[in-house]
């Protein structure tokens, strides 16, 4: 199946999730991640502010921040690359260029993701064998992941049924090291 068809299929599946299921998924993912010592010890975390049918990250971002982590969220640039700014509580967000909530803090630049001890990214699916993630097609997170060091944990957040075999990959597509789902965390081969 090509990327466009797979994206459409996954988006349709996500649209069928009830609000209750989405809330339960968010709690499961948040608890799974916060139970990991390497998540608890990460001083600087790059994450994202979820929208629509994505696995919800608002509670996760808040919990990481309350537990003492510095959390950076992306700021979408006009060239679709990602700048980064620090989240300092729910009152420090404002709608950005695409309507997605972004921190109002000073921008740290596209290279700031290199300094993160943990990087959490969105995905529509992740290949269970290779760790290659399927995003929405803009390439923003592939560019960001390409800047992350080889020993930094990278985690894609997924709903159940989105860790699959056979995600189509192109040379620019980046893999993640973990997939976090409501049913648990999967370490992927790299």
Backbone as a printed PyTorch tensor [residue, N CA C, xyz], in Angstrom:
tensor([[[  0.8500,  -1.1760,   0.0000],
         [  0.0000,   0.0000,   0.0000],
         [  0.8980,   1.2410,   0.0000]],

        [[  0.5690,   2.2410,  -0.8010],
         [  1.3930,   3.4400,  -0.8340],
         [  1.0730,   4.3360,   0.3630]],

        [[  1.9350,   5.3290,   0.5680],
         [  1.8100,   6.1850,   1.7480],
         [  0.4690,   6.9160,   1.8170]],

        [[  0.0260,   7.4450,   0.6940],
         [ -1.2270,   8.2180,   0.6860],
         [ -2.4090,   7.3490,   1.1060]],

        [[ -2.4890,   6.1470,   0.5460],
         [ -3.5900,   5.2480,   0.8920],
         [ -3.5140,   4.8180,   2.3480]],

        [[ -2.3020,   4.5180,   2.8110],
         [ -2.1330,   4.1100,   4.1990],
         [ -2.4850,   5.2580,   5.1430]],

        [[ -2.0530,   6.4740,   4.8410],
         [ -2.4220,   7.6370,   5.6630],
         [ -3.9360,   7.7850,   5.7440]],

        [[ -4.6000,   7.6900,   4.5920],
         [ -6.0550,   7.8490,   4.5480],
         [ -6.7380,   6.7780,   5.4010]],

        [[ -6.2790,   5.5330,   5.2770],
         [ -6.8560,   4.4270,   6.0500],
         [ -6.6780,   4.6590,   7.5530]],

        [[ -5.4870,   5.0610,   7.9480],
         [ -5.2170,   5.2800,   9.3690],
         [ -5.9960,   6.4660,   9.9220]],

        [[ -6.1160,   7.5200,   9.1380],
         [ -6.8980,   8.6870,   9.5700],
         [ -8.3740,   8.3120,   9.7360]],

        [[ -8.8840,   7.4750,   8.8450],
         [-10.2710,   7.0120,   8.9690],
         [-10.4540,   6.1740,  10.2300]],

        [[ -9.4700,   5.3140,  10.5230],
         [ -9.5520,   4.5030,  11.7470],
         [ -9.5320,   5.3920,  12.9880]],

        [[ -8.6710,   6.3890,  12.9840],
         [ -8.6010,   7.3040,  14.1250],
         [ -9.8950,   8.0830,  14.3090]],

        [[-10.5180,   8.4520,  13.1990],
         [-11.7690,   9.2090,  13.2770],
         [-12.8800,   8.3980,  13.9450]],

        [[-12.7550,   7.0880,  13.9230],
         [-13.7710,   6.2160,  14.5250],
         [-13.5860,   6.0280,  16.0270]],

        [[-12.4680,   6.4880,  16.5750],
         [-12.2440,   6.3530,  18.0180],
         [-13.1700,   7.3030,  18.7680]],

        [[-13.8200,   6.7940,  19.7930],
         [-14.7020,   7.6360,  20.6000],
         [-13.8610,   8.5540,  21.4920]],

        [[-14.4450,   9.6470,  21.9560],
         [-13.7230,  10.5160,  22.8910],
         [-13.2670,   9.7510,  24.1420]],

        [[-14.0840,   8.8170,  24.6060],
         [-13.7100,   8.0150,  25.7810],
         [-12.4910,   7.1480,  25.4830]],

        [[-12.4560,   6.5530,  24.2880],
         [-11.3170,   5.7160,  23.9140],
         [-10.0590,   6.5600,  23.7720]],

        [[-10.1950,   7.7420,  23.2100],
         [ -9.0370,   8.6330,  23.0600],
         [ -8.4830,   9.0360,  24.4290]],

        [[ -9.3900,   9.3330,  25.3730],
         [ -8.9490,   9.6850,  26.7370],
         [ -8.2400,   8.5080,  27.3970]],

        [[ -8.8220,   7.3190,  27.2590],
         [ -8.2190,   6.1240,  27.8490],
         [ -6.8420,   5.8510,  27.2170]],

        [[ -6.7400,   6.0340,  25.9090],
         [ -5.4550,   5.8450,  25.2280],
         [ -4.4140,   6.8260,  25.7600]],

        [[ -4.8160,   8.0810,  25.9430],
         [ -3.8870,   9.0980,  26.4440],
         [ -3.3740,   8.7350,  27.8270]],

        [[ -4.2640,   8.2670,  28.6880],
         [ -3.8630,   7.8760,  30.0440],
         [ -2.9090,   6.6890,  29.9880]],

        [[ -3.2200,   5.6900,  29.1660],
         [ -2.3600,   4.5140,  29.0410],
         [ -0.9670,   4.8690,  28.5440]],

        [[ -0.8890,   5.7080,  27.5350],
         [  0.4060,   6.1250,  26.9840],
         [  1.1820,   6.9370,  28.0130]],

        [[  0.5020,   7.8840,  28.6540],
         [  1.1690,   8.7230,  29.6540],
         [  1.7340,   7.8770,  30.7930]],

        [[  0.9290,   6.9500,  31.3190],
         [  1.3940,   6.1090,  32.4210],
         [  2.5410,   5.1970,  31.9920]],

        [[  2.4480,   4.6500,  30.7850],
         [  3.5220,   3.8020,  30.2610],
         [  4.8340,   4.5750,  30.2020]],

        [[  4.7960,   5.7740,  29.6670],
         [  6.0240,   6.5550,  29.5450],
         [  6.5520,   7.0040,  30.8970]],

        [[  5.6720,   7.5050,  31.7510],
         [  6.1330,   8.0170,  33.0440],
         [  6.6490,   6.9210,  33.9610]],

        [[  6.3470,   5.6630,  33.6670],
         [  6.8750,   4.5320,  34.4330],
         [  8.3130,   4.1750,  34.0480]],

        [[  8.8130,   4.7230,  32.9530],
         [ 10.1550,   4.3850,  32.4720],
         [ 11.1920,   5.2530,  33.1780]],

        [[ 12.2000,   4.6450,  33.8170],
         [ 13.2360,   5.4470,  34.4870],
         [ 13.9320,   6.4400,  33.5570]],

        [[ 14.1680,   6.0510,  32.3000],
         [ 14.8540,   6.9450,  31.3720],
         [ 13.9840,   8.1350,  30.9710]],

        [[ 12.6730,   7.9920,  31.1050],
         [ 11.7800,   9.1370,  30.8890],
         [ 11.8150,  10.0260,  32.1350]],

        [[ 11.7440,   9.4060,  33.2980],
         [ 11.7640,  10.1520,  34.5600],
         [ 13.0460,  10.9690,  34.7170]],

        [[ 14.1570,  10.4580,  34.1950],
         [ 15.4520,  11.1210,  34.3630],
         [ 15.7810,  12.1120,  33.2550]],

        [[ 14.9820,  12.1750,  32.2270],
         [ 15.2650,  13.0870,  31.1070],
         [ 15.0680,  14.5260,  31.5620]],

        [[ 16.1240,  15.2910,  31.5580],
         [ 16.0380,  16.6780,  32.0020],
         [ 15.4500,  17.5990,  30.9540]],

        [[ 15.7210,  17.3180,  29.6830],
         [ 15.2070,  18.1300,  28.5830],
         [ 14.4940,  17.2070,  27.6000]],

        [[ 13.2050,  17.4430,  27.4260],
         [ 12.3670,  16.5920,  26.5780],
         [ 11.8000,  17.4220,  25.4300]],

        [[ 11.9680,  16.9350,  24.2160],
         [ 11.2910,  17.5290,  23.0580],
         [ 10.0260,  16.7100,  22.8370]],

        [[  8.8980,  17.3670,  22.8300],
         [  7.6110,  16.6840,  22.6630],
         [  6.7980,  17.4840,  21.6460]],

        [[  5.5040,  17.2460,  21.5780],
         [  4.6330,  17.9970,  20.6800],
         [  3.2820,  18.1800,  21.3530]],

        [[  2.5400,  19.1720,  20.9200],
         [  1.2070,  19.4510,  21.4310],
         [  0.2220,  18.8310,  20.4510]],

        [[ -0.4530,  17.7760,  20.8900],
         [ -1.3020,  16.9980,  19.9820],
         [ -2.5130,  17.7940,  19.5000]],

        [[ -2.9870,  17.3770,  18.3260],
         [ -4.2010,  17.9640,  17.7490],
         [ -5.0660,  16.8350,  17.1950]],

        [[ -6.3490,  17.1180,  17.0630],
         [ -7.2710,  16.1880,  16.4070],
         [ -7.2550,  14.8010,  17.0090]],

        [[ -7.0790,  13.8040,  16.1440],
         [ -7.1610,  12.4020,  16.5670],
         [ -5.8140,  11.8090,  16.9720]],

        [[ -4.7710,  12.6450,  17.0410],
         [ -3.4700,  12.1420,  17.4990],
         [ -3.5860,  11.6700,  18.9450]],

        [[ -2.7540,  10.7170,  19.3540],
         [ -2.7260,  10.3890,  20.7800],
         [ -2.4490,  11.6680,  21.5760]],

        [[ -3.2950,  11.9470,  22.5160],
         [ -3.2820,  13.2200,  23.2440],
         [ -2.0370,  13.3520,  24.1150]],

        [[ -1.3470,  14.4920,  24.0000],
         [ -0.1160,  14.7230,  24.7540],
         [ -0.2330,  15.8260,  25.8030]],

        [[ -1.3570,  16.4890,  25.8940],
         [ -1.4610,  17.6410,  26.7990],
         [ -1.1660,  17.2350,  28.2420]],

        [[ -1.7510,  16.1310,  28.6870],
         [ -1.5000,  15.6400,  30.0410],
         [ -0.0690,  15.1750,  30.2230]],

        [[  0.5120,  14.5610,  29.1980],
         [  1.8920,  14.1000,  29.2620],
         [  2.8470,  15.2810,  29.3820]],

        [[  2.6590,  16.2960,  28.5590],
         [  3.5080,  17.4850,  28.6050],
         [  3.4270,  18.1180,  29.9960]],

        [[  2.2200,  18.2690,  30.5070],
         [  2.0310,  18.8680,  31.8250],
         [  2.7130,  18.0260,  32.9130]],

        [[  2.5450,  16.6960,  32.8520],
         [  3.1410,  15.8080,  33.8570],
         [  4.6690,  15.8670,  33.8060]],

        [[  5.2450,  15.8440,  32.6100],
         [  6.6980,  15.9500,  32.4910],
         [  7.1920,  17.2560,  33.0980]],

        [[  6.5020,  18.3380,  32.7910],
         [  6.8580,  19.6630,  33.3020],
         [  6.7230,  19.7120,  34.8260]],

        [[  5.6390,  19.1770,  35.3640],
         [  5.4180,  19.1730,  36.8220],
         [  6.4540,  18.3140,  37.5410]],

        [[  6.9780,  17.2830,  36.8610],
         [  8.0000,  16.4200,  37.4670],
         [  9.4050,  16.9880,  37.2970]],

        [[  9.5180,  18.2000,  36.7790],
         [ 10.8090,  18.8830,  36.7400],
         [ 11.5440,  18.8800,  35.4150]],

        [[ 10.9960,  18.2470,  34.3930],
         [ 11.6610,  18.2670,  33.0820],
         [ 11.4430,  19.6210,  32.4120]],

        [[ 12.4130,  20.0310,  31.6460],
         [ 12.2130,  21.1610,  30.7400],
         [ 11.6540,  20.5550,  29.4640]],

        [[ 10.4910,  21.0300,  29.0440],
         [  9.8250,  20.4750,  27.8610],
         [  9.8540,  21.5110,  26.7490]],

        [[ 10.4150,  21.1130,  25.6180],
         [ 10.3860,  21.9610,  24.4230],
         [  9.2870,  21.4550,  23.4980]],

        [[  8.5510,  22.3810,  22.9310],
         [  7.5260,  22.0500,  21.9400],
         [  7.9040,  22.6990,  20.6130]],

        [[  7.4660,  22.1010,  19.5070],
         [  7.8320,  22.6590,  18.2040],
         [  7.0630,  23.9300,  17.8620]],

        [[  7.7370,  24.7420,  17.0970],
         [  7.1430,  25.9290,  16.4920],
         [  7.3370,  25.7480,  14.9960]],

        [[  6.2400,  25.5930,  14.2660],
         [  6.3430,  25.3340,  12.8290],
         [  6.7680,  26.5890,  12.0810]],

        [[  7.8620,  26.4410,  11.3490],
         [  8.3680,  27.5420,  10.5520],
         [  7.6920,  27.5410,   9.1760]],

        [[  7.8420,  28.6300,   8.4510],
         [  7.2000,  28.7460,   7.1410],
         [  7.7360,  27.7270,   6.1340]],

        [[  8.9720,  27.2170,   6.3440],
         [  9.5290,  26.2050,   5.4410],
         [  9.2170,  24.7840,   5.9190]],

        [[  8.3110,  24.6420,   6.8880],
         [  7.8850,  23.3660,   7.4800],
         [  8.9420,  22.6910,   8.3370]],

        [[ 10.0440,  23.3840,   8.6200],
         [ 10.9880,  22.8580,   9.5910],
         [ 10.4540,  23.2110,  10.9740]],

        [[ 11.0850,  22.6480,  12.0060],
         [ 10.6170,  22.8660,  13.3710],
         [ 11.6440,  23.6320,  14.1850]],

        [[ 11.2350,  24.7860,  14.6620],
         [ 11.9730,  25.5200,  15.6660],
         [ 11.4730,  24.9740,  17.0040]],

        [[ 12.0850,  25.3330,  18.1100],
         [ 11.6900,  24.8040,  19.4200],
         [ 11.6420,  25.9260,  20.4350]],

        [[ 10.6800,  25.8300,  21.3520],
         [ 10.5530,  26.7970,  22.4460],
         [ 10.1070,  26.0390,  23.6930]],

        [[ 10.4130,  26.5970,  24.8500],
         [ 10.1420,  25.9220,  26.1140],
         [  8.7040,  26.1500,  26.5640]],

        [[  8.0720,  25.0650,  26.9740],
         [  6.7490,  25.0760,  27.6010],
         [  6.9590,  25.4220,  29.0690]],

        [[  6.2180,  26.4110,  29.5570],
         [  6.3170,  26.7930,  30.9680],
         [  4.9250,  26.8690,  31.5860]],

        [[  4.1410,  25.8380,  31.3090],
         [  2.7910,  25.7600,  31.8500],
         [  1.7450,  26.0780,  30.8070]],

        [[  0.5000,  25.6890,  31.0870],
         [ -0.5700,  25.8340,  30.0910],
         [ -0.8680,  27.2770,  29.6830]],

        [[ -0.5040,  28.2410,  30.5230],
         [ -0.7760,  29.6440,  30.1890],
         [  0.2740,  30.2460,  29.2770]],

        [[  1.2800,  29.4380,  28.8940],
         [  2.3630,  29.9700,  28.0640],
         [  2.2530,  29.5020,  26.6170]],

        [[  1.0570,  29.1000,  26.2140],
         [  0.8220,  28.6490,  24.8420],
         [ -0.0960,  29.6210,  24.1100]],

        [[  0.1180,  29.7240,  22.8130],
         [ -0.7420,  30.5430,  21.9540],
         [ -0.8380,  29.8630,  20.5970]],

        [[ -1.9200,  30.1070,  19.8510],
         [ -2.0320,  29.4990,  18.5200],
         [ -0.8990,  29.9640,  17.6070]],

        [[ -0.3000,  28.9990,  16.9150],
         [  0.7870,  29.3080,  15.9890],
         [  0.2990,  29.4470,  14.5630]],

        [[  1.2420,  29.4020,  13.6470],
         [  0.9740,  29.6060,  12.2220],
         [ -0.1070,  28.6700,  11.6760]],

        [[ -0.1060,  27.4170,  12.1250],
         [ -1.0780,  26.4420,  11.6360],
         [ -2.2680,  26.2830,  12.5840]],

        [[ -2.3670,  27.1510,  13.5780],
         [ -3.4380,  27.0350,  14.5560],
         [ -3.1070,  26.0900,  15.6950]],

        [[ -1.9530,  25.4280,  15.6270],
         [ -1.5100,  24.5200,  16.6750],
         [ -0.9200,  25.3520,  17.8040]],

        [[ -1.2160,  24.9720,  19.0300],
         [ -0.7030,  25.7010,  20.1820],
         [  0.8120,  25.5620,  20.2580]],

        [[  1.4740,  26.7060,  20.4750],
         [  2.9310,  26.7640,  20.5450],
         [  3.3400,  27.6050,  21.7400]],

        [[  4.5030,  27.3240,  22.3160],
         [  4.9830,  28.1490,  23.4240],
         [  5.2770,  29.5750,  22.9620]],

        [[  5.0560,  30.5260,  23.8530],
         [  5.3500,  31.9250,  23.5340],
         [  6.7770,  32.2950,  23.9310]],

        [[  7.5150,  31.3620,  24.5220],
         [  8.8900,  31.5810,  24.9530],
         [  9.7890,  31.8490,  23.7440]],

        [[ 10.9850,  32.3570,  23.9990],
         [ 11.9570,  32.6300,  22.9400],
         [ 12.2720,  31.3590,  22.1620]],

        [[ 12.4440,  31.5070,  20.8760],
         [ 12.7670,  30.3890,  20.0050],
         [ 14.2120,  29.9720,  20.2300]],

        [[ 14.4380,  28.6610,  20.2290],
         [ 15.7860,  28.1340,  20.4670],
         [ 16.4740,  27.6730,  19.1830]],

        [[ 15.7660,  27.6640,  18.0690],
         [ 16.3570,  27.2600,  16.7960],
         [ 16.1050,  25.8030,  16.4700]],

        [[ 16.2570,  25.4520,  15.2010],
         [ 15.9820,  24.0880,  14.7440],
         [ 16.9640,  23.0830,  15.3330]],

        [[ 18.1520,  23.5320,  15.6770],
         [ 19.1740,  22.6380,  16.2210],
         [ 18.9450,  22.3040,  17.6980]],

        [[ 18.0350,  22.9740,  18.3720],
         [ 17.8080,  22.7530,  19.8060],
         [ 17.4200,  21.3120,  20.1110]],

        [[ 16.7950,  20.6390,  19.1670],
         [ 16.3850,  19.2460,  19.3850],
         [ 17.6020,  18.3550,  19.6470]],

        [[ 18.7750,  18.7560,  19.1790],
         [ 20.0120,  17.9930,  19.4210],
         [ 20.3340,  17.8830,  20.9110]],

        [[ 19.8700,  18.8400,  21.7080],
         [ 20.2050,  18.8720,  23.1320],
         [ 19.2210,  18.0790,  23.9930]],

        [[ 18.1480,  17.5740,  23.4070],
         [ 17.1320,  16.8480,  24.1730],
         [ 17.6420,  15.4790,  24.6110]],

        [[ 17.2510,  15.0830,  25.8160],
         [ 17.5860,  13.7520,  26.3350],
         [ 16.5290,  12.7260,  25.9480]],

        [[ 15.3860,  13.2010,  25.4590],
         [ 14.2650,  12.3600,  25.0390],
         [ 13.4870,  13.1330,  23.9900]],

        [[ 13.1090,  12.4580,  22.9050],
         [ 12.3440,  13.1000,  21.8340],
         [ 11.0880,  12.2720,  21.5850]],

        [[  9.9350,  12.9220,  21.7330],
         [  8.6350,  12.2700,  21.5440],
         [  7.9790,  12.9070,  20.3260]],

        [[  7.5870,  12.0690,  19.3560],
         [  7.0690,  12.5810,  18.0910],
         [  5.7220,  11.9410,  17.7410]],

        [[  4.9470,  12.6270,  16.9140],
         [  3.7030,  12.0300,  16.4280],
         [  3.9740,  11.0750,  15.2750]],

        [[  3.0550,  10.1800,  15.0380],
         [  3.1240,   9.2720,  13.8900],
         [  1.7370,   8.7170,  13.6400]],

        [[  1.4450,   8.4190,  12.4050],
         [  0.2080,   7.7090,  12.0690],
         [  0.4120,   6.2080,  12.2100]],

        [[  1.6590,   5.7780,  11.9750],
         [  2.0170,   4.3610,  12.1140],
         [  3.5230,   4.2680,  12.2350]],

        [[  3.9730,   3.1360,  12.7610],
         [  5.4020,   2.8270,  12.8270],
         [  5.5620,   1.3830,  12.3790]],

        [[  6.6070,   1.1400,  11.5940],
         [  6.8990,  -0.2130,  11.1440],
         [  7.5100,  -0.9960,  12.2970]],

        [[  6.8880,  -2.1140,  12.6500],
         [  7.3200,  -2.9180,  13.7990],
         [  8.7000,  -3.5290,  13.6020]],

        [[  9.1270,  -3.6910,  12.3750],
         [ 10.4380,  -4.3140,  12.1100],
         [ 11.5600,  -3.2980,  12.0080]],

        [[ 11.2910,  -2.1430,  11.4050],
         [ 12.3520,  -1.1850,  11.1110],
         [ 12.2970,   0.0780,  11.9610]],

        [[ 11.1560,   0.3630,  12.5720],
         [ 10.9960,   1.5920,  13.3420],
         [ 10.6890,   2.8120,  12.5030]],

        [[ 10.5840,   2.6570,  11.1770],
         [ 10.2720,   3.7970,  10.3110],
         [  8.8630,   4.2740,  10.6220]],

        [[  8.7420,   5.5770,  10.8030],
         [  7.4380,   6.1640,  11.1360],
         [  6.7900,   6.7590,   9.8920]],

        [[  5.4850,   6.7130,   9.9040],
         [  4.6890,   7.3520,   8.8580],
         [  4.0580,   8.5780,   9.4780]],

        [[  4.4240,   9.7420,   8.9560],
         [  3.8390,  10.9900,   9.4330],
         [  2.7530,  11.4640,   8.4940]],

        [[  2.4570,  12.7360,   8.5770],
         [  1.3900,  13.3140,   7.7530],
         [  1.8790,  13.7610,   6.3730]],

        [[  3.1950,  13.6890,   6.1410],
         [  3.6890,  13.9620,   4.8000],
         [  4.4430,  15.2630,   4.6170]],

        [[  4.5620,  16.0730,   5.6540],
         [  5.2780,  17.3390,   5.5160],
         [  6.7810,  17.2280,   5.6960]],

        [[  7.2320,  16.1670,   6.3540],
         [  8.6600,  15.9670,   6.5600],
         [  9.2520,  16.7150,   7.7390]],

        [[  8.4290,  17.4680,   8.4780],
         [  8.9350,  18.2760,   9.5960],
         [  9.6380,  17.4240,  10.6390]],

        [[  9.0000,  16.3460,  11.0550],
         [  9.5810,  15.5180,  12.1120],
         [ 10.7160,  14.6420,  11.5930]],

        [[ 10.7170,  14.2980,  10.3030],
         [ 11.8610,  13.5810,   9.7460],
         [ 13.0990,  14.4670,   9.8130]],

        [[ 12.9580,  15.7540,   9.5050],
         [ 14.0890,  16.6790,   9.5960],
         [ 14.5630,  16.8000,  11.0470]],

        [[ 13.6140,  16.9110,  11.9650],
         [ 13.9850,  17.0220,  13.3890],
         [ 14.6700,  15.7480,  13.8680]],

        [[ 14.1250,  14.5850,  13.5380],
         [ 14.7150,  13.3190,  13.9810],
         [ 16.1090,  13.1000,  13.3960]],

        [[ 16.3590,  13.6250,  12.2090],
         [ 17.6820,  13.4850,  11.5960],
         [ 18.7480,  14.2370,  12.3930]],

        [[ 18.3410,  15.1910,  13.2150],
         [ 19.2770,  15.9760,  14.0280],
         [ 19.5650,  15.3350,  15.3860]],

        [[ 18.7930,  14.3200,  15.7620],
         [ 18.9030,  13.7110,  17.0850],
         [ 20.0540,  12.7060,  17.1090]],

        [[ 20.8080,  12.7100,  18.1930],
         [ 21.9480,  11.8110,  18.3370],
         [ 21.5360,  10.3510,  18.3680]],

        [[ 22.4810,   9.4450,  18.0780],
         [ 22.1740,   8.0280,  17.9570],
         [ 21.7920,   7.3400,  19.2710]],

        [[ 22.1120,   7.9290,  20.4060],
         [ 21.8050,   7.2870,  21.6850],
         [ 20.6230,   7.9080,  22.4150]],

        [[ 19.9810,   8.8890,  21.7990],
         [ 18.8400,   9.5560,  22.4210],
         [ 17.5760,   8.7410,  22.1400]],

        [[ 16.8060,   8.4140,  23.1820],
         [ 15.5540,   7.6990,  22.9320],
         [ 14.5810,   8.5710,  22.1310]],

        [[ 14.0710,   8.0120,  21.0440],
         [ 13.0400,   8.6620,  20.2410],
         [ 11.8050,   7.7750,  20.3050]],

        [[ 10.6720,   8.3960,  20.5890],
         [  9.4420,   7.6450,  20.8420],
         [  8.3140,   8.2110,  19.9900]],

        [[  7.6400,   7.3420,  19.2490],
         [  6.4270,   7.7330,  18.5220],
         [  5.2270,   7.2850,  19.3350]],

        [[  4.2300,   8.1490,  19.4500],
         [  3.0060,   7.8180,  20.1730],
         [  1.9570,   7.3350,  19.1820]],

        [[  1.3670,   6.1750,  19.5030],
         [  0.4230,   5.5280,  18.5920],
         [ -0.8100,   5.0420,  19.3350]],

        [[ -1.9020,   4.9550,  18.6160],
         [ -3.0680,   4.2260,  19.1100],
         [ -2.8180,   2.7430,  18.8400]],

        [[ -3.5650,   1.8740,  19.5180],
         [ -3.4570,   0.4410,  19.2420],
         [ -3.7500,   0.1890,  17.7690]],

        [[ -3.0530,  -0.7710,  17.1870],
         [ -3.2550,  -1.1250,  15.7840],
         [ -2.4320,  -0.3130,  14.8130]],

        [[ -1.5860,   0.6000,  15.3230],
         [ -0.7860,   1.4440,  14.4350],
         [  0.6980,   1.0620,  14.4050]],

        [[  1.0670,   0.0330,  15.1460],
         [  2.4020,  -0.5600,  15.0310],
         [  2.2300,  -1.7280,  14.0730]],

        [[  2.6950,  -1.5480,  12.8380],
         [  2.3600,  -2.4810,  11.7660],
         [  3.6120,  -2.9410,  11.0110]],

        [[  3.4560,  -3.9270,  10.1740],
         [  4.5230,  -4.3510,   9.2840],
         [  4.3140,  -3.6880,   7.9300]],

        [[  5.4010,  -3.2280,   7.3360],
         [  5.3170,  -2.7440,   5.9670],
         [  4.9880,  -1.2780,   5.7810]],

        [[  5.4840,  -0.3980,   6.6360],
         [  5.3110,   1.0370,   6.3930],
         [  6.2070,   1.4100,   5.2100]],

        [[  5.6390,   1.9930,   4.1650],
         [  6.4620,   2.3850,   3.0200],
         [  7.5030,   3.4100,   3.4550]],

        [[  8.7280,   3.2570,   2.9760],
         [  9.8040,   4.1560,   3.3870],
         [ 10.5310,   4.7330,   2.1850]],

        [[ 10.9330,   5.9930,   2.3450],
         [ 11.7700,   6.6770,   1.3730],
         [ 13.0800,   7.0290,   2.0710]],

        [[ 14.1060,   7.3950,   1.3130],
         [ 15.4150,   7.6530,   1.9330],
         [ 15.3910,   8.6930,   3.0610]],

        [[ 14.5180,   9.6900,   2.9820],
         [ 14.4980,  10.7430,   4.0120],
         [ 13.7220,  10.3360,   5.2730]],

        [[ 12.9800,   9.2410,   5.2290],
         [ 12.1680,   8.8290,   6.3760],
         [ 13.0490,   8.3730,   7.5280]],

        [[ 12.7300,   8.8480,   8.7220],
         [ 13.5110,   8.5460,   9.9040],
         [ 12.8010,   7.5080,  10.7700]],

        [[ 13.5830,   6.6550,  11.3900],
         [ 13.0520,   5.6400,  12.2970],
         [ 13.0550,   6.1780,  13.7270]],

        [[ 12.2280,   5.5660,  14.5480],
         [ 12.2150,   5.8500,  15.9860],
         [ 12.6610,   4.5910,  16.7190]],

        [[ 13.0840,   4.7650,  17.9510],
         [ 13.5970,   3.6380,  18.7260],
         [ 12.5080,   2.9390,  19.5340]],

        [[ 11.4170,   3.6580,  19.8080],
         [ 10.3210,   3.1060,  20.6150],
         [  8.9750,   3.5250,  20.0380]],

        [[  7.9930,   2.6770,  20.2690],
         [  6.5960,   3.0210,  19.9840],
         [  5.8400,   2.8830,  21.2990]],

        [[  5.1870,   3.9580,  21.7200],
         [  4.3790,   3.9310,  22.9370],
         [  2.9140,   3.8750,  22.5320]],

        [[  2.2380,   2.8520,  23.0330],
         [  0.8150,   2.6550,  22.7640],
         [  0.1010,   2.4750,  24.0990]],

        [[ -1.2180,   2.5180,  24.1030],
         [ -1.9510,   2.3260,  25.3560],
         [ -1.6420,   0.9830,  26.0170]],

        [[ -1.2670,  -0.0150,  25.2010],
         [ -0.9730,  -1.3570,  25.7450],
         [  0.4600,  -1.5110,  26.2010]],

        [[  1.2990,  -0.5170,  25.9880],
         [  2.6730,  -0.6090,  26.4570],
         [  3.6750,  -0.0060,  25.5030]],

        [[  4.9440,  -0.1900,  25.8490],
         [  6.0620,   0.3730,  25.1160],
         [  6.7710,  -0.7520,  24.3640]],

        [[  7.0850,  -0.5030,  23.1020],
         [  7.7990,  -1.4800,  22.2920],
         [  9.1290,  -0.8990,  21.8580]],

        [[ 10.2100,  -1.5990,  22.1730],
         [ 11.5220,  -1.2050,  21.6670],
         [ 11.6430,  -1.7770,  20.2660]],

        [[ 12.0410,  -0.9320,  19.3350],
         [ 12.1110,  -1.3310,  17.9410],
         [ 13.5600,  -1.6180,  17.5560]],

        [[ 13.7340,  -2.5390,  16.6330],
         [ 15.0920,  -2.8780,  16.1790],
         [ 15.6580,  -1.7250,  15.3620]],

        [[ 16.9270,  -1.4370,  15.6020],
         [ 17.6190,  -0.3830,  14.8400],
         [ 18.9640,  -0.8630,  14.4490]]])
